[in-house]
Amino acid sequence: MKRLVILCLLCSMASVAMANDPNAPVPPLNLLLDFGNAALTEGPDINGNTWNNVVITSAGSVLANMVDDANNPTDVNLVLLTGSYATASGALTDPDPNLLGDMAIATVTGDYHAQLGSYGYGPTSFQLTGLDPDKKYVLSIYGGRLGNDANDVRITQFDVQGTVAQLQTTGPIGDPNGSFANGNDSTILVTDAVAPDVNGVIQVTFEAIEGGIGYLGAMKVEEVSKIMYVDFGNNALTVSPDLNGNTWNNATEASIADVNNPPVLMLVDDANNATDVNLVMVVAAYPTNSGALANPDPNLLGDLAVSTATGDYFLHYPGYPAPSFLLTGLDPNQAYVLRMYAGRDTAAERVTQYEVVGANTYIGTLQTSGEGLGVDTVNYANGNDSTILATDPITPNEDGEIQVSFSALVDIYGYLGAMKIVAF
């Protein structure tokens, strides 16, 4: 909590500097949206952030010139394309900052917009207009509704500019000892970096895919400041730019001959601009390409679907310590989401665990192998060809570092093939 306050003070200081110096760099856009009309979130909140209250519910209505988290006016509008239903029934009224971070504001999580699919209504849609078409944005989305019992499961699907993801809002997913045991009190859906269209528009649509009602309680819109791609393995280098126009970094040196002089890879961003970020091996891995994905599908893996990136990997070999590396030279005042892919075609069930440690810690798992796992039942039937693990936003430690480790959780082999680093 203390760290959130510090970040907000820095944002406010940057806003003052910008106002006093017209040549000062403009801070990246950060918008906070509270959906619902039962309780308005008056700014600044306890973290020093300003919110936009989305109380409009009629099709065609507009919330114009929203403000950023530091209460600076912006050119961004929210245009409601369809009607929506605002209520507070069963909403989360006592959110935990340790679980929901800066979205843990009672008036924010305490109401929502609902898509009433079970009542015959279609999807709810709105547009964010006035965005910069030359930039990308990450959307963080919260929705939660207390279920009637443990069997009351509700899942909302979000379509953000054509990218689809789901969030379980209701069911036995909350703190079993708390008042919200059958509702979402801890999970935020974080999108990949999304580009507006040529007119600066991002469209968001949500609807229930299970349980009849979809929910949207809060949203954060953050401008991406940097994207970096890393291809792990030395069997096939990724030539840049790739088919999407992106530049990759090839992490080929996995061994550590001298612990005092480990391999260091100086990273460039997706546009081939130099950065201050380095990838430093801490614990060695084994590079290979056995059973790797040679023909990735962009419809399944998006911009990580580059054959030379998915076609080899770093391996956690049985009997050896978990491979680990540092990302250094990061900005402690920014957050980073790591999107990681790994796959190995074999019928044996294999699951890799990833631990990402900065000022906060994320632990997640990815099934890389198993009978019938692949979408491509002909060429990659038993390997992961469709799932990417996305971390929570990670803040670097005070030295600007994030450490990434991976290890076998199920079976004896762990994998890491490709990684996208999104800074915002």
Short mmCIF file of C-alpha atoms in Angstrom, two decimals:
data_model
loop_
_atom_site.label_atom_id
_atom_site.label_comp_id
_atom_site.label_asym_id
_atom_site.label_seq_id
_atom_site.Cartn_x
_atom_site.Cartn_y
_atom_site.Cartn_z
CA MET A 1 0.00 0.00 0.00
CA LYS A 2 2.78 2.37 0.87
CA ARG A 3 4.34 1.83 -2.54
CA LEU A 4 1.09 2.76 -4.27
CA VAL A 5 1.04 6.08 -2.45
CA ILE A 6 4.64 6.80 -3.42
CA LEU A 7 3.89 6.14 -7.07
CA CYS A 8 0.90 8.47 -6.98
CA LEU A 9 2.96 11.23 -5.40
CA LEU A 10 5.50 10.83 -8.18
CA CYS A 11 2.69 11.09 -10.74
CA SER A 12 1.48 14.30 -9.11
CA MET A 13 4.99 15.73 -9.06
CA ALA A 14 5.37 14.91 -12.75
CA SER A 15 2.09 16.68 -13.50
CA VAL A 16 3.25 19.81 -11.69
CA ALA A 17 6.56 19.75 -13.57
CA MET A 18 4.72 19.41 -16.86
CA ALA A 19 2.50 22.36 -16.04
CA ASN A 20 5.51 24.53 -15.18
CA ASP A 21 7.66 23.41 -18.09
CA PRO A 22 5.95 23.00 -21.48
CA ASN A 23 8.99 21.09 -22.73
CA ALA A 24 8.82 18.50 -19.94
CA PRO A 25 7.98 14.97 -21.13
CA VAL A 26 4.31 14.08 -20.93
CA PRO A 27 3.74 11.19 -18.50
CA PRO A 28 2.15 8.06 -19.98
CA LEU A 29 -1.64 8.06 -19.91
CA ASN A 30 -3.21 6.31 -16.91
CA LEU A 31 -7.02 6.33 -16.65
CA LEU A 32 -9.12 4.81 -13.86
CA LEU A 33 -12.78 4.02 -14.54
CA ASP A 34 -15.41 3.14 -11.92
CA PHE A 35 -18.46 1.51 -13.54
CA GLY A 36 -21.76 1.88 -11.67
CA ASN A 37 -23.96 4.56 -10.17
CA ALA A 38 -24.68 3.31 -6.66
CA ALA A 39 -21.68 5.02 -5.07
CA LEU A 40 -19.44 7.58 -6.75
CA THR A 41 -15.69 7.45 -6.20
CA GLU A 42 -14.63 10.96 -5.27
CA GLY A 43 -11.02 11.84 -5.95
CA PRO A 44 -8.40 11.63 -4.80
CA ASP A 45 -8.91 8.20 -3.27
CA ILE A 46 -6.83 6.85 -0.39
CA ASN A 47 -3.98 6.16 -2.82
CA GLY A 48 -4.06 9.68 -4.25
CA ASN A 49 -5.71 8.59 -7.52
CA THR A 50 -8.57 10.28 -9.35
CA TRP A 51 -11.33 8.14 -10.87
CA ASN A 52 -13.84 8.64 -13.67
CA ASN A 53 -17.35 7.56 -12.66
CA VAL A 54 -19.09 5.77 -15.52
CA VAL A 55 -22.70 6.30 -14.48
CA ILE A 56 -24.11 6.58 -18.00
CA THR A 57 -26.30 3.66 -19.08
CA SER A 58 -28.14 4.78 -22.25
CA ALA A 59 -26.98 3.81 -25.73
CA GLY A 60 -25.23 6.74 -27.39
CA SER A 61 -24.39 8.54 -24.14
CA VAL A 62 -20.86 9.90 -23.70
CA LEU A 63 -18.54 10.44 -20.75
CA ALA A 64 -16.41 13.18 -22.27
CA ASN A 65 -12.88 14.40 -21.57
CA MET A 66 -12.03 11.97 -18.82
CA VAL A 67 -9.23 12.86 -16.42
CA ASP A 68 -6.10 10.85 -15.72
CA ASP A 69 -5.16 9.43 -12.33
CA ALA A 70 -3.57 12.76 -11.36
CA ASN A 71 -6.77 14.68 -12.32
CA ASN A 72 -5.32 16.13 -15.51
CA PRO A 73 -7.84 16.54 -18.36
CA THR A 74 -7.43 14.25 -21.37
CA ASP A 75 -8.94 13.93 -24.84
CA VAL A 76 -10.25 10.45 -24.08
CA ASN A 77 -14.00 9.84 -24.09
CA LEU A 78 -16.11 6.81 -23.27
CA VAL A 79 -18.96 6.30 -25.75
CA LEU A 80 -21.61 3.75 -24.78
CA LEU A 81 -22.70 1.94 -27.93
CA THR A 82 -25.40 -0.16 -26.27
CA GLY A 83 -27.56 0.26 -23.23
CA SER A 84 -26.17 -1.04 -19.93
CA TYR A 85 -27.59 -1.83 -16.50
CA ALA A 86 -25.93 -0.35 -13.42
CA THR A 87 -26.47 -1.83 -9.97
CA ALA A 88 -24.73 -2.77 -6.73
CA SER A 89 -26.43 -6.08 -5.95
CA GLY A 90 -23.94 -8.57 -4.52
CA ALA A 91 -20.93 -6.34 -5.19
CA LEU A 92 -17.66 -6.41 -3.24
CA THR A 93 -17.83 -3.75 -0.53
CA ASP A 94 -14.67 -4.52 1.45
CA PRO A 95 -11.88 -5.11 -1.11
CA ASP A 96 -8.39 -6.06 0.05
CA PRO A 97 -5.51 -3.93 -1.33
CA ASN A 98 -3.23 -6.95 -0.99
CA LEU A 99 -5.41 -8.75 -3.54
CA LEU A 100 -6.69 -6.01 -5.85
CA GLY A 101 -4.03 -3.30 -5.47
CA ASP A 102 -5.15 0.21 -6.39
CA MET A 103 -8.56 -1.09 -7.49
CA ALA A 104 -9.33 -2.01 -3.88
CA ILE A 105 -11.59 1.01 -3.31
CA ALA A 106 -14.97 0.18 -1.76
CA THR A 107 -16.92 2.57 -3.97
CA VAL A 108 -15.17 1.18 -7.06
CA THR A 109 -15.77 -2.53 -6.45
CA GLY A 110 -19.08 -1.85 -4.69
CA ASP A 111 -21.13 -1.44 -7.88
CA TYR A 112 -20.89 -2.38 -11.53
CA HIS A 113 -22.38 -2.46 -15.01
CA ALA A 114 -24.16 -5.71 -15.81
CA GLN A 115 -24.90 -7.39 -19.14
CA LEU A 116 -28.24 -9.12 -18.70
CA GLY A 117 -27.87 -12.06 -21.05
CA SER A 118 -30.31 -14.21 -19.11
CA TYR A 119 -32.97 -11.54 -19.68
CA GLY A 120 -32.54 -11.62 -23.44
CA TYR A 121 -30.18 -8.67 -23.81
CA GLY A 122 -27.20 -8.76 -26.15
CA PRO A 123 -23.57 -7.89 -25.38
CA THR A 124 -22.69 -4.54 -23.82
CA SER A 125 -20.28 -2.43 -25.91
CA PHE A 126 -18.49 0.87 -25.54
CA GLN A 127 -15.62 2.71 -27.18
CA LEU A 128 -12.67 4.57 -25.76
CA THR A 129 -12.06 7.42 -28.21
CA GLY A 130 -9.38 10.10 -28.43
CA LEU A 131 -6.49 7.71 -27.85
CA ASP A 132 -3.18 8.04 -29.68
CA PRO A 133 -3.26 5.69 -32.71
CA ASP A 134 0.54 5.48 -32.64
CA LYS A 135 0.61 4.03 -29.12
CA LYS A 136 -0.59 0.88 -27.38
CA TYR A 137 -2.53 0.42 -24.18
CA VAL A 138 -2.99 -2.24 -21.50
CA LEU A 139 -6.45 -2.62 -19.97
CA SER A 140 -6.84 -4.08 -16.47
CA ILE A 141 -10.40 -5.20 -15.77
CA TYR A 142 -12.19 -6.18 -12.54
CA GLY A 143 -15.64 -7.67 -12.14
CA GLY A 144 -17.14 -9.50 -9.18
CA ARG A 145 -20.55 -10.58 -7.91
CA LEU A 146 -21.29 -12.71 -4.83
CA GLY A 147 -22.95 -15.95 -5.85
CA ASN A 148 -25.98 -17.50 -4.23
CA ASP A 149 -23.92 -20.58 -3.34
CA ALA A 150 -20.80 -22.47 -4.47
CA ASN A 151 -22.66 -23.87 -7.49
CA ASP A 152 -23.51 -20.41 -8.83
CA VAL A 153 -20.73 -19.95 -11.39
CA ARG A 154 -20.66 -16.90 -13.67
CA ILE A 155 -18.02 -16.06 -16.28
CA THR A 156 -17.79 -12.85 -18.29
CA GLN A 157 -16.12 -12.70 -21.69
CA PHE A 158 -14.38 -9.50 -22.76
CA ASP A 159 -13.57 -8.65 -26.36
CA VAL A 160 -11.01 -5.84 -26.48
CA GLN A 161 -10.35 -4.75 -30.06
CA GLY A 162 -10.83 -8.31 -31.26
CA THR A 163 -8.81 -10.00 -28.50
CA VAL A 164 -11.00 -12.23 -26.36
CA ALA A 165 -10.47 -13.29 -22.73
CA GLN A 166 -12.63 -14.50 -19.84
CA LEU A 167 -12.94 -13.54 -16.18
CA GLN A 168 -14.77 -15.63 -13.59
CA THR A 169 -16.74 -13.18 -11.49
CA THR A 170 -18.81 -15.57 -9.40
CA GLY A 171 -18.30 -18.97 -7.83
CA PRO A 172 -16.21 -20.52 -5.01
CA ILE A 173 -13.16 -18.40 -5.88
CA GLY A 174 -13.07 -15.87 -3.02
CA ASP A 175 -11.54 -16.07 0.44
CA PRO A 176 -13.32 -19.11 1.93
CA ASN A 177 -13.22 -17.52 5.37
CA GLY A 178 -14.42 -14.11 4.21
CA SER A 179 -17.73 -12.52 3.30
CA PHE A 180 -17.10 -12.90 -0.44
CA ALA A 181 -16.30 -16.60 -0.59
CA ASN A 182 -18.44 -17.16 -3.70
CA GLY A 183 -17.27 -14.12 -5.63
CA ASN A 184 -14.15 -12.72 -7.26
CA ASP A 185 -12.20 -10.77 -4.66
CA SER A 186 -8.71 -11.22 -6.07
CA THR A 187 -8.44 -11.58 -9.85
CA ILE A 188 -7.91 -8.78 -12.37
CA LEU A 189 -7.91 -9.53 -16.09
CA VAL A 190 -4.93 -7.83 -17.76
CA THR A 191 -4.98 -7.57 -21.56
CA ASP A 192 -2.02 -7.68 -23.88
CA ALA A 193 -0.89 -4.36 -25.35
CA VAL A 194 -3.76 -3.17 -27.55
CA ALA A 195 -3.44 -0.74 -30.47
CA PRO A 196 -6.29 1.69 -31.22
CA ASP A 197 -7.55 1.92 -34.78
CA VAL A 198 -6.40 4.73 -37.07
CA ASN A 199 -8.99 7.01 -35.46
CA GLY A 200 -7.69 6.41 -31.94
CA VAL A 201 -10.54 4.09 -30.90
CA ILE A 202 -10.49 0.92 -28.79
CA GLN A 203 -13.77 -0.98 -28.57
CA VAL A 204 -14.68 -3.13 -25.57
CA THR A 205 -17.54 -5.63 -25.53
CA PHE A 206 -18.53 -7.86 -22.64
CA GLU A 207 -21.12 -10.57 -22.13
CA ALA A 208 -21.90 -13.57 -19.98
CA ILE A 209 -20.70 -16.92 -21.33
CA GLU A 210 -21.76 -18.80 -18.19
CA GLY A 211 -24.29 -17.89 -15.53
CA GLY A 212 -26.41 -15.53 -17.61
CA ILE A 213 -25.08 -12.15 -16.42
CA GLY A 214 -21.77 -10.44 -17.23
CA TYR A 215 -20.06 -7.92 -14.96
CA LEU A 216 -17.72 -4.95 -15.27
CA GLY A 217 -16.85 -3.04 -12.11
CA ALA A 218 -13.58 -1.24 -12.75
CA MET A 219 -11.04 -0.67 -15.47
CA LYS A 220 -7.56 0.79 -15.70
CA VAL A 221 -6.25 2.04 -19.06
CA GLU A 222 -2.47 2.43 -19.15
CA GLU A 223 -0.34 3.64 -22.01
CA VAL A 224 2.46 1.26 -22.95
CA SER A 225 5.87 2.90 -22.88
CA LYS A 226 8.01 0.01 -24.11
CA ILE A 227 7.72 -3.52 -25.52
CA MET A 228 10.58 -6.02 -25.74
CA TYR A 229 10.60 -9.52 -27.26
CA VAL A 230 12.99 -12.30 -26.20
CA ASP A 231 13.56 -15.59 -28.06
CA PHE A 232 15.15 -18.23 -25.77
CA GLY A 233 17.27 -20.91 -27.47
CA ASN A 234 20.17 -21.18 -29.87
CA ASN A 235 18.89 -23.56 -32.54
CA ALA A 236 17.28 -20.92 -34.73
CA LEU A 237 17.79 -17.19 -34.32
CA THR A 238 14.85 -14.88 -34.92
CA VAL A 239 15.72 -12.46 -37.69
CA SER A 240 14.36 -8.96 -37.21
CA PRO A 241 12.07 -7.45 -38.12
CA ASP A 242 9.71 -10.40 -38.06
CA LEU A 243 6.54 -10.69 -40.16
CA ASN A 244 4.78 -8.31 -37.76
CA GLY A 245 7.54 -5.71 -38.02
CA ASN A 246 8.83 -6.44 -34.50
CA THR A 247 12.47 -6.69 -33.44
CA TRP A 248 13.51 -9.62 -31.26
CA ASN A 249 16.34 -10.24 -28.81
CA ASN A 250 17.96 -13.68 -29.13
CA ALA A 251 18.91 -15.14 -25.74
CA THR A 252 21.28 -17.89 -26.85
CA GLU A 253 23.80 -18.11 -24.01
CA ALA A 254 22.29 -20.28 -21.29
CA SER A 255 25.43 -21.57 -19.55
CA ILE A 256 27.47 -19.68 -16.96
CA ALA A 257 31.18 -20.45 -17.24
CA ASP A 258 32.18 -17.73 -14.77
CA VAL A 259 29.74 -16.71 -12.05
CA ASN A 260 31.52 -13.36 -11.79
CA ASN A 261 31.04 -12.76 -15.49
CA PRO A 262 27.61 -14.19 -16.45
CA PRO A 263 26.14 -13.82 -19.94
CA VAL A 264 24.53 -10.41 -20.45
CA LEU A 265 22.14 -9.62 -23.29
CA MET A 266 21.50 -5.91 -23.89
CA LEU A 267 17.87 -5.64 -24.98
CA VAL A 268 16.37 -3.51 -27.74
CA ASP A 269 12.68 -2.68 -27.95
CA ASP A 270 10.23 -3.86 -30.59
CA ALA A 271 11.24 -0.99 -32.88
CA ASN A 272 14.98 -1.80 -32.53
CA ASN A 273 15.67 1.14 -30.24
CA ALA A 274 18.37 0.64 -27.62
CA THR A 275 17.19 0.36 -24.00
CA ASP A 276 18.84 0.32 -20.59
CA VAL A 277 17.49 -3.16 -19.95
CA ASN A 278 19.78 -6.17 -19.75
CA LEU A 279 19.02 -9.87 -19.39
CA VAL A 280 21.59 -11.44 -17.06
CA MET A 281 21.74 -15.20 -16.54
CA VAL A 282 21.93 -16.15 -12.85
CA VAL A 283 21.38 -19.92 -12.96
CA ALA A 284 22.15 -21.83 -16.15
CA ALA A 285 19.60 -23.48 -18.45
CA TYR A 286 19.94 -26.01 -21.25
CA PRO A 287 19.11 -24.73 -24.77
CA THR A 288 17.50 -27.20 -27.19
CA ASN A 289 14.67 -27.57 -29.70
CA SER A 290 13.44 -31.14 -29.20
CA GLY A 291 9.66 -31.25 -29.69
CA ALA A 292 9.37 -27.49 -30.06
CA LEU A 293 6.59 -25.76 -32.00
CA ALA A 294 7.77 -25.19 -35.57
CA ASN A 295 4.55 -23.87 -37.10
CA PRO A 296 2.83 -21.53 -34.65
CA ASP A 297 -0.60 -20.09 -35.49
CA PRO A 298 -0.95 -16.28 -35.09
CA ASN A 299 -4.64 -16.81 -34.37
CA LEU A 300 -3.63 -18.73 -31.25
CA LEU A 301 -0.37 -17.12 -30.12
CA GLY A 302 -0.64 -13.63 -31.61
CA ASP A 303 2.65 -11.80 -32.05
CA LEU A 304 4.59 -14.61 -30.33
CA ALA A 305 3.69 -16.88 -33.26
CA VAL A 306 7.11 -16.62 -34.90
CA SER A 307 8.51 -20.02 -35.87
CA THR A 308 12.09 -19.33 -34.83
CA ALA A 309 10.89 -18.01 -31.45
CA THR A 310 8.65 -20.98 -30.61
CA GLY A 311 10.96 -23.46 -32.36
CA ASP A 312 13.49 -23.73 -29.54
CA TYR A 313 13.68 -23.03 -25.81
CA PHE A 314 15.61 -22.99 -22.56
CA LEU A 315 15.13 -26.20 -20.58
CA HIS A 316 15.14 -26.95 -16.86
CA TYR A 317 16.97 -30.26 -16.89
CA PRO A 318 16.33 -32.89 -14.20
CA GLY A 319 18.68 -32.79 -11.25
CA TYR A 320 19.81 -29.22 -11.86
CA PRO A 321 18.76 -26.00 -10.09
CA ALA A 322 15.90 -24.00 -11.57
CA PRO A 323 17.18 -21.71 -14.35
CA SER A 324 16.99 -18.04 -13.47
CA PHE A 325 17.81 -14.67 -14.95
CA LEU A 326 17.63 -11.01 -14.02
CA LEU A 327 16.10 -8.18 -15.97
CA THR A 328 18.15 -5.16 -14.93
CA GLY A 329 17.98 -1.46 -15.82
CA LEU A 330 14.21 -1.32 -15.40
CA ASP A 331 12.35 1.75 -14.17
CA PRO A 332 11.24 1.24 -10.53
CA ASN A 333 8.39 3.70 -11.16
CA GLN A 334 6.89 1.59 -13.92
CA ALA A 335 5.09 -1.76 -13.96
CA TYR A 336 5.89 -4.66 -16.27
CA VAL A 337 3.80 -7.58 -17.50
CA LEU A 338 5.69 -10.61 -18.76
CA ARG A 339 3.92 -12.83 -21.29
CA MET A 340 5.62 -16.20 -21.57
CA TYR A 341 5.22 -19.08 -24.01
CA ALA A 342 6.60 -22.60 -23.85
CA GLY A 343 5.65 -25.88 -25.51
CA ARG A 344 6.99 -29.39 -25.99
CA ASP A 345 5.17 -32.05 -28.01
CA THR A 346 4.92 -35.17 -25.84
CA ALA A 347 2.05 -37.17 -24.37
CA ALA A 348 3.52 -36.93 -20.87
CA GLU A 349 1.81 -34.24 -18.80
CA ARG A 350 4.34 -31.49 -18.05
CA VAL A 351 3.71 -28.24 -16.22
CA THR A 352 6.27 -25.48 -15.72
CA GLN A 353 6.14 -23.08 -12.78
CA TYR A 354 7.38 -19.50 -13.19
CA GLU A 355 8.36 -17.23 -10.31
CA VAL A 356 8.76 -13.53 -11.08
CA VAL A 357 10.13 -11.38 -8.27
CA GLY A 358 10.50 -7.61 -8.09
CA ALA A 359 9.01 -5.38 -5.42
CA ASN A 360 6.09 -7.81 -5.63
CA THR A 361 6.01 -11.49 -6.54
CA TYR A 362 4.05 -13.51 -9.08
CA ILE A 363 3.95 -17.31 -9.29
CA GLY A 364 2.14 -18.95 -12.19
CA THR A 365 2.04 -22.21 -14.10
CA LEU A 366 1.81 -23.22 -17.74
CA GLN A 367 1.07 -26.69 -19.10
CA THR A 368 3.53 -27.24 -21.89
CA SER A 369 2.79 -30.86 -22.76
CA GLY A 370 0.16 -33.54 -22.45
CA GLU A 371 -2.03 -35.89 -24.42
CA GLY A 372 -4.51 -33.95 -26.57
CA LEU A 373 -3.27 -30.55 -25.37
CA GLY A 374 -2.62 -29.09 -28.82
CA VAL A 375 -5.24 -27.35 -30.92
CA ASP A 376 -3.43 -28.57 -34.02
CA THR A 377 -4.30 -32.26 -33.66
CA VAL A 378 -2.14 -33.26 -36.65
CA ASN A 379 1.18 -31.46 -36.21
CA TYR A 380 1.28 -30.60 -32.48
CA ALA A 381 -1.34 -32.78 -30.83
CA ASN A 382 0.40 -33.16 -27.47
CA GLY A 383 2.06 -29.77 -27.04
CA ASN A 384 0.99 -26.28 -26.03
CA ASP A 385 0.27 -24.33 -29.21
CA SER A 386 -2.30 -21.89 -27.87
CA THR A 387 -1.68 -20.69 -24.30
CA ILE A 388 0.47 -17.79 -23.10
CA LEU A 389 1.04 -17.14 -19.40
CA ALA A 390 0.69 -13.45 -18.47
CA THR A 391 1.99 -12.28 -15.10
CA ASP A 392 0.39 -9.71 -12.88
CA PRO A 393 1.93 -6.24 -13.26
CA ILE A 394 5.34 -6.47 -11.57
CA THR A 395 7.13 -3.45 -10.13
CA PRO A 396 10.93 -3.76 -10.15
CA ASN A 397 12.80 -3.61 -6.87
CA GLU A 398 14.55 -0.39 -5.85
CA ASP A 399 17.57 -1.40 -7.94
CA GLY A 400 15.42 -1.65 -11.08
CA GLU A 401 15.53 -5.46 -11.23
CA ILE A 402 13.08 -8.29 -11.76
CA GLN A 403 14.21 -11.91 -11.36
CA VAL A 404 12.58 -14.70 -13.37
CA SER A 405 12.97 -18.38 -12.47
CA PHE A 406 11.30 -21.42 -14.00
CA SER A 407 11.18 -25.06 -12.99
CA ALA A 408 9.39 -28.34 -13.58
CA LEU A 409 6.25 -28.63 -11.44
CA VAL A 410 4.65 -31.70 -13.04
CA ASP A 411 7.06 -34.28 -14.53
CA ILE A 412 10.78 -33.49 -14.57
CA TYR A 413 11.24 -30.93 -17.35
CA GLY A 414 10.51 -27.18 -17.38
CA TYR A 415 10.49 -24.89 -20.41
CA LEU A 416 10.72 -21.26 -21.53
CA GLY A 417 10.59 -20.49 -25.26
CA ALA A 418 9.59 -16.89 -25.79
CA MET A 419 8.77 -13.83 -23.71
CA LYS A 420 7.18 -10.45 -24.32
CA ILE A 421 7.91 -7.67 -21.80
CA VAL A 422 5.34 -4.88 -21.70
CA ALA A 423 6.23 -1.75 -19.72
CA PHE A 424 3.63 0.80 -18.69
#
